[in-house]
Amino acid sequence: MKRFNLNLWLGGALVALVVVGAVFAPLLTSLDPVFDANLMYAEEPPDAQFWFGTDEQGRDVYTRVLYGARISLTVGIVSQIINSVIGLSLGISAAYWGGWWDDLVNGLTNTMLAIPSLIFALAIMAILGPGLPSLLIALGLTNWSWTCRIARSSTLSLKGLGYVQAARTLGYGDIRIMATQLLPNMIGPILVISTLGIGAAVLAEAALSFLGLGIRPPFPSWGSMLTGARELIVIAPWAAVFPGLAIFVTVLGFNLLGDGLRDLLDPHMRSRTA
Amino acid sequence: MTETPLLDLRNLHVGIPGQGASVDIVKDVGFTILPGEAFGLVGESGSGKSLTALSLIRLLKKPLAVSSGEILFKGDDLRGLSDKAMRRLRGDRIAMIFQEPMTALNPLKTVGRQIAEMFVLHRGMGWGEAQKLAIDALASVHVPAPEERVRAYPFQMSGGMRQRVMIAIALACDPDLLIADEPTTALDVTVQDEVLKLIAELCSARGTAVLLISHDLGVIANMCQRVGVMYQGRLVEERDTYDLFANPRHPYTRGLLGALPRLGSRHGAAGRQRLVDIDALIADKESLSQEFCFEPRNPVRDPRLRAGGGA
Amino acid sequence: MLRFTIRRLLQVIPTLFAVALLIFVIFSVVPGSFASSLMADGRTAADPEMMARLNEQFGLDKPLYVRFADYITGLARFDLGTSFRTREPVLDVINARIWASLELAIAAMVFAIVVGVPLGFIAALRPGSLLDSVTMIGAVSGLSLPQFWLGLLLMYFFALVLGWLPSFGYGGGSWRYLILPAITLGVTPLALLARTTRAGVLEIANEDFIRTARSKGMSEARVVRWHLVRNVMVLVVTTIGLQFGSMMGQAVVIEKLFSWPGIGSLLVDSVSIRDTPVVQGTILVIVVWFLLINTFVDIIYAAIDPRIKQT
């Protein structure tokens, strides 16, 4: 009984849309997101020339939204990769080696889970200062806990299985076992969490940039575009619509895609990852 | 038969509406149960015995439904009853216990509360009064220290104890018919016997009829006066228990009996009995549409038994 | 129950200690100290002698472990240090603004629960219906929205266009000022609660004890009231506890957006000016609240589910 996986296709389509916008931005607009600023055209409503209108500096919002996709996608994907690397290495090794290492990792994970993630990211940004690299590090260090938990519990249930023992008797080193025997079995849930995590990272970047602590103007981060829009809300409400819509569409795409992947790979994952 | 049957099941068909009668899961099943009688329904997994039972009290899960047949209970056709009337009957006149006592009780409510529900539902009592009766109900199923046990939670009890609670719930309102669907299958062997004895004792004392469903012939033989054998959705034999064991007519029944290991019998060349192994194939749709479904597995291809099977 | 409560409360302490340590370590690594950020204002030249004096004044020149020991002993006396900016005790600074945050958080969560949980229930009891689809689409959208964007849009429509509600500020505690921020903050937990509740209902509805309840002759409404609700609440309560954490994170942004004078906006402001003691203190207080709420949630969970107390 195969139901059509709407989540997967719709999510995939939205993500593809955003990726296309990001990758082909120079082809989709002739303007530069940072330097093509003409104060004569500041705060124009959407029209034939400026499809999404202009912002307070006279920059074309449409162009900035397109290039902003590059920032969001970069932050989302890279930070998730960092998250997964940290979470997987800590989680698998903790369950595999056990003992004090496991206790340490558990303690660290519990500590991390006690701090709301946006606040932790905020704290790290406070130290590192604003900018893309800091953002990647901050978000990369923040959201690894769930991946770690899942990796750990998967490893616990897998490590007693026959083929792991067999690998050991064959003389495989620990790292090799963890990488080749245990890791491939978790790809499913990890993929789902990572996809959903990209959405979360995009939201986090937007929030931090909105607060002025992430990507600073004049770079076209969707979040920082909304900071400017807030000032103009009364006279130029459209400036608030498009960047926010872009964030919404992107995150929705990743969320749907993640849900779709979950339904595809194992519908029973819901209770473990939701 | 001089007595009016308590339950008179005729031509029951259960299937998925819209898929046609040929792939019905229960085909043309009918049997009677007299008041106070213990009737056994035996068959392997997938034979349709549980579905037959569920359809009696309208507990079939969508998309399954009764497509035709009559379910006469004390003379009235249950299929004609409104949902409300059916609910009044369920639990009160016909009760059912299920296979898995571990999961059949709500883990968050005390055992006493779950028994008391019966009295509140069907006798209109208040909770206080109902709880007191719950203690009596626990005592009747031989649970020690019932006044304390009434406040226990299911996870604090063993499987056998939980099944006793299920029996207490089922018999709380003194129903006319108790349907027991594999009540002992999930229990330890030592406990199985106790539970069956309990059911037999309580039901004969109260005159409750029993529809005992099992895949285990031994369980059925111990308790039931009459037995029905189900195979792939059809009732292939319906006889007096002793008679069935002595003279099995249907090849499947013979196969079932042949598969029972028996102590001290001397058949076969080596002086030991050969267990007959019925090729366990669950027939797919093609063979289901054949009139006689036992053919592919029948070690004795008896042409007289074509077209519908049955004793 | 009391023992369980005390046990859980005591478990908070080591976690709190670990958090304090983590936060402290992170902030000690700050390459630029408060003194240097004052310099960076451009108002004063980076005079090394002056910097050294400032550092000494703020105790930043002592070795790390001494500073940490001082910090911990301070915490034990509820002394969170002194604000670099205002020279007030951090605790006082936080105290002045904490009630506003709590008000907002509680209002948002109440909104989320009161709307989200029933929505999830109704959607699950009619799976596949229009209401169900709309609810699920709404839920996933709610989870994908940048909350501050929603806040901005709501602010535009309801405050600036329609003029029904004030657009920002605390308004001295008047409830009208609470509405927009609370709804904005509550939307995401609402969405997640609706989804979790729906999933929980669908999962529980398939359990055996629901079938047992039906076999007792209960109406569907009764089955839901007596057996479904409590079992689903167990799943929902855990989600509520976890959601508080992420909500507190989001509250930081929402408070800034609506100029709400809580500790969230305090945190953002302090980070901008590198007022480290206030930043550390605020994070610690937020974590304390989160841990306390989770403990409270665990206690409620244990009250509903008797199996938990055993662990």
mmCIF file of N, CA, C and O in Angstrom, chain B residues 106 109 117, chain C residues 121 125 218-231:
data_model
loop_
_atom_site.group_PDB
_atom_site.id
_atom_site.type_symbol
_atom_site.label_atom_id
_atom_site.label_comp_id
_atom_site.label_asym_id
_atom_site.label_seq_id
_atom_site.Cartn_x
_atom_site.Cartn_y
_atom_site.Cartn_z
ATOM 1 N N ASN B 106 -5.004 -1.265 30.241
ATOM 2 C CA ASN B 106 -4.440 0.080 30.206
ATOM 3 C C ASN B 106 -3.363 0.208 31.293
ATOM 4 O O ASN B 106 -3.658 0.043 32.481
ATOM 5 N N LYS B 109 -4.018 2.712 34.418
ATOM 6 C CA LYS B 109 -5.149 2.646 35.338
ATOM 7 C C LYS B 109 -5.038 1.410 36.217
ATOM 8 O O LYS B 109 -4.537 0.378 35.780
ATOM 9 N N GLU B 117 -15.163 -0.447 35.794
ATOM 10 C CA GLU B 117 -15.779 0.171 34.614
ATOM 11 C C GLU B 117 -16.990 -0.607 34.142
ATOM 12 O O GLU B 117 -17.991 -0.040 33.689
ATOM 13 N N PHE C 121 -5.811 16.279 18.745
ATOM 14 C CA PHE C 121 -6.768 15.239 19.054
ATOM 15 C C PHE C 121 -7.813 15.117 17.960
ATOM 16 O O PHE C 121 -8.082 14.049 17.436
ATOM 17 N N LEU C 125 -8.596 12.006 15.401
ATOM 18 C CA LEU C 125 -9.817 11.215 15.485
ATOM 19 C C LEU C 125 -10.572 11.221 14.167
ATOM 20 O O LEU C 125 -11.520 10.465 13.988
ATOM 21 N N MET C 218 -18.099 0.127 25.430
ATOM 22 C CA MET C 218 -18.053 1.579 25.606
ATOM 23 C C MET C 218 -18.298 2.281 24.294
ATOM 24 O O MET C 218 -17.858 1.832 23.243
ATOM 25 N N SER C 219 -18.927 3.432 24.371
ATOM 26 C CA SER C 219 -19.056 4.266 23.182
ATOM 27 C C SER C 219 -17.679 4.844 22.851
ATOM 28 O O SER C 219 -16.807 4.920 23.713
ATOM 29 N N GLU C 220 -17.513 5.265 21.601
ATOM 30 C CA GLU C 220 -16.216 5.832 21.199
ATOM 31 C C GLU C 220 -15.830 7.012 22.075
ATOM 32 O O GLU C 220 -14.689 7.176 22.459
ATOM 33 N N ALA C 221 -16.821 7.834 22.399
ATOM 34 C CA ALA C 221 -16.531 9.007 23.227
ATOM 35 C C ALA C 221 -15.981 8.574 24.587
ATOM 36 O O ALA C 221 -15.029 9.142 25.104
ATOM 37 N N ARG C 222 -16.583 7.540 25.134
ATOM 38 C CA ARG C 222 -16.115 7.037 26.428
ATOM 39 C C ARG C 222 -14.719 6.459 26.329
ATOM 40 O O ARG C 222 -13.883 6.662 27.188
ATOM 41 N N VAL C 223 -14.485 5.717 25.239
ATOM 42 C CA VAL C 223 -13.156 5.122 25.052
ATOM 43 C C VAL C 223 -12.103 6.229 25.050
ATOM 44 O O VAL C 223 -11.061 6.132 25.691
ATOM 45 N N VAL C 224 -12.416 7.317 24.327
ATOM 46 C CA VAL C 224 -11.473 8.434 24.283
ATOM 47 C C VAL C 224 -11.306 9.031 25.670
ATOM 48 O O VAL C 224 -10.208 9.219 26.164
ATOM 49 N N ARG C 225 -12.430 9.306 26.340
ATOM 50 C CA ARG C 225 -12.358 9.961 27.656
ATOM 51 C C ARG C 225 -11.664 9.109 28.686
ATOM 52 O O ARG C 225 -10.815 9.554 29.424
ATOM 53 N N TRP C 226 -12.064 7.836 28.755
ATOM 54 C CA TRP C 226 -11.565 7.006 29.835
ATOM 55 C C TRP C 226 -10.189 6.410 29.560
ATOM 56 O O TRP C 226 -9.451 6.132 30.489
ATOM 57 N N HIS C 227 -9.859 6.150 28.298
ATOM 58 C CA HIS C 227 -8.616 5.420 28.042
ATOM 59 C C HIS C 227 -7.621 6.124 27.143
ATOM 60 O O HIS C 227 -6.436 5.890 27.237
ATOM 61 N N LEU C 228 -8.088 6.980 26.279
ATOM 62 C CA LEU C 228 -7.163 7.557 25.309
ATOM 63 C C LEU C 228 -6.458 8.784 25.864
ATOM 64 O O LEU C 228 -5.242 8.922 25.765
ATOM 65 N N VAL C 229 -7.242 9.678 26.470
ATOM 66 C CA VAL C 229 -6.713 10.980 26.856
ATOM 67 C C VAL C 229 -5.509 10.868 27.782
ATOM 68 O O VAL C 229 -4.444 11.423 27.512
ATOM 69 N N ARG C 230 -5.667 10.120 28.848
ATOM 70 C CA ARG C 230 -4.577 10.050 29.812
ATOM 71 C C ARG C 230 -3.315 9.473 29.188
ATOM 72 O O ARG C 230 -2.210 9.982 29.407
ATOM 73 N N ASN C 231 -3.453 8.450 28.397
ATOM 74 C CA ASN C 231 -2.286 7.820 27.791
ATOM 75 C C ASN C 231 -1.595 8.742 26.792
ATOM 76 O O ASN C 231 -0.382 8.706 26.638
#
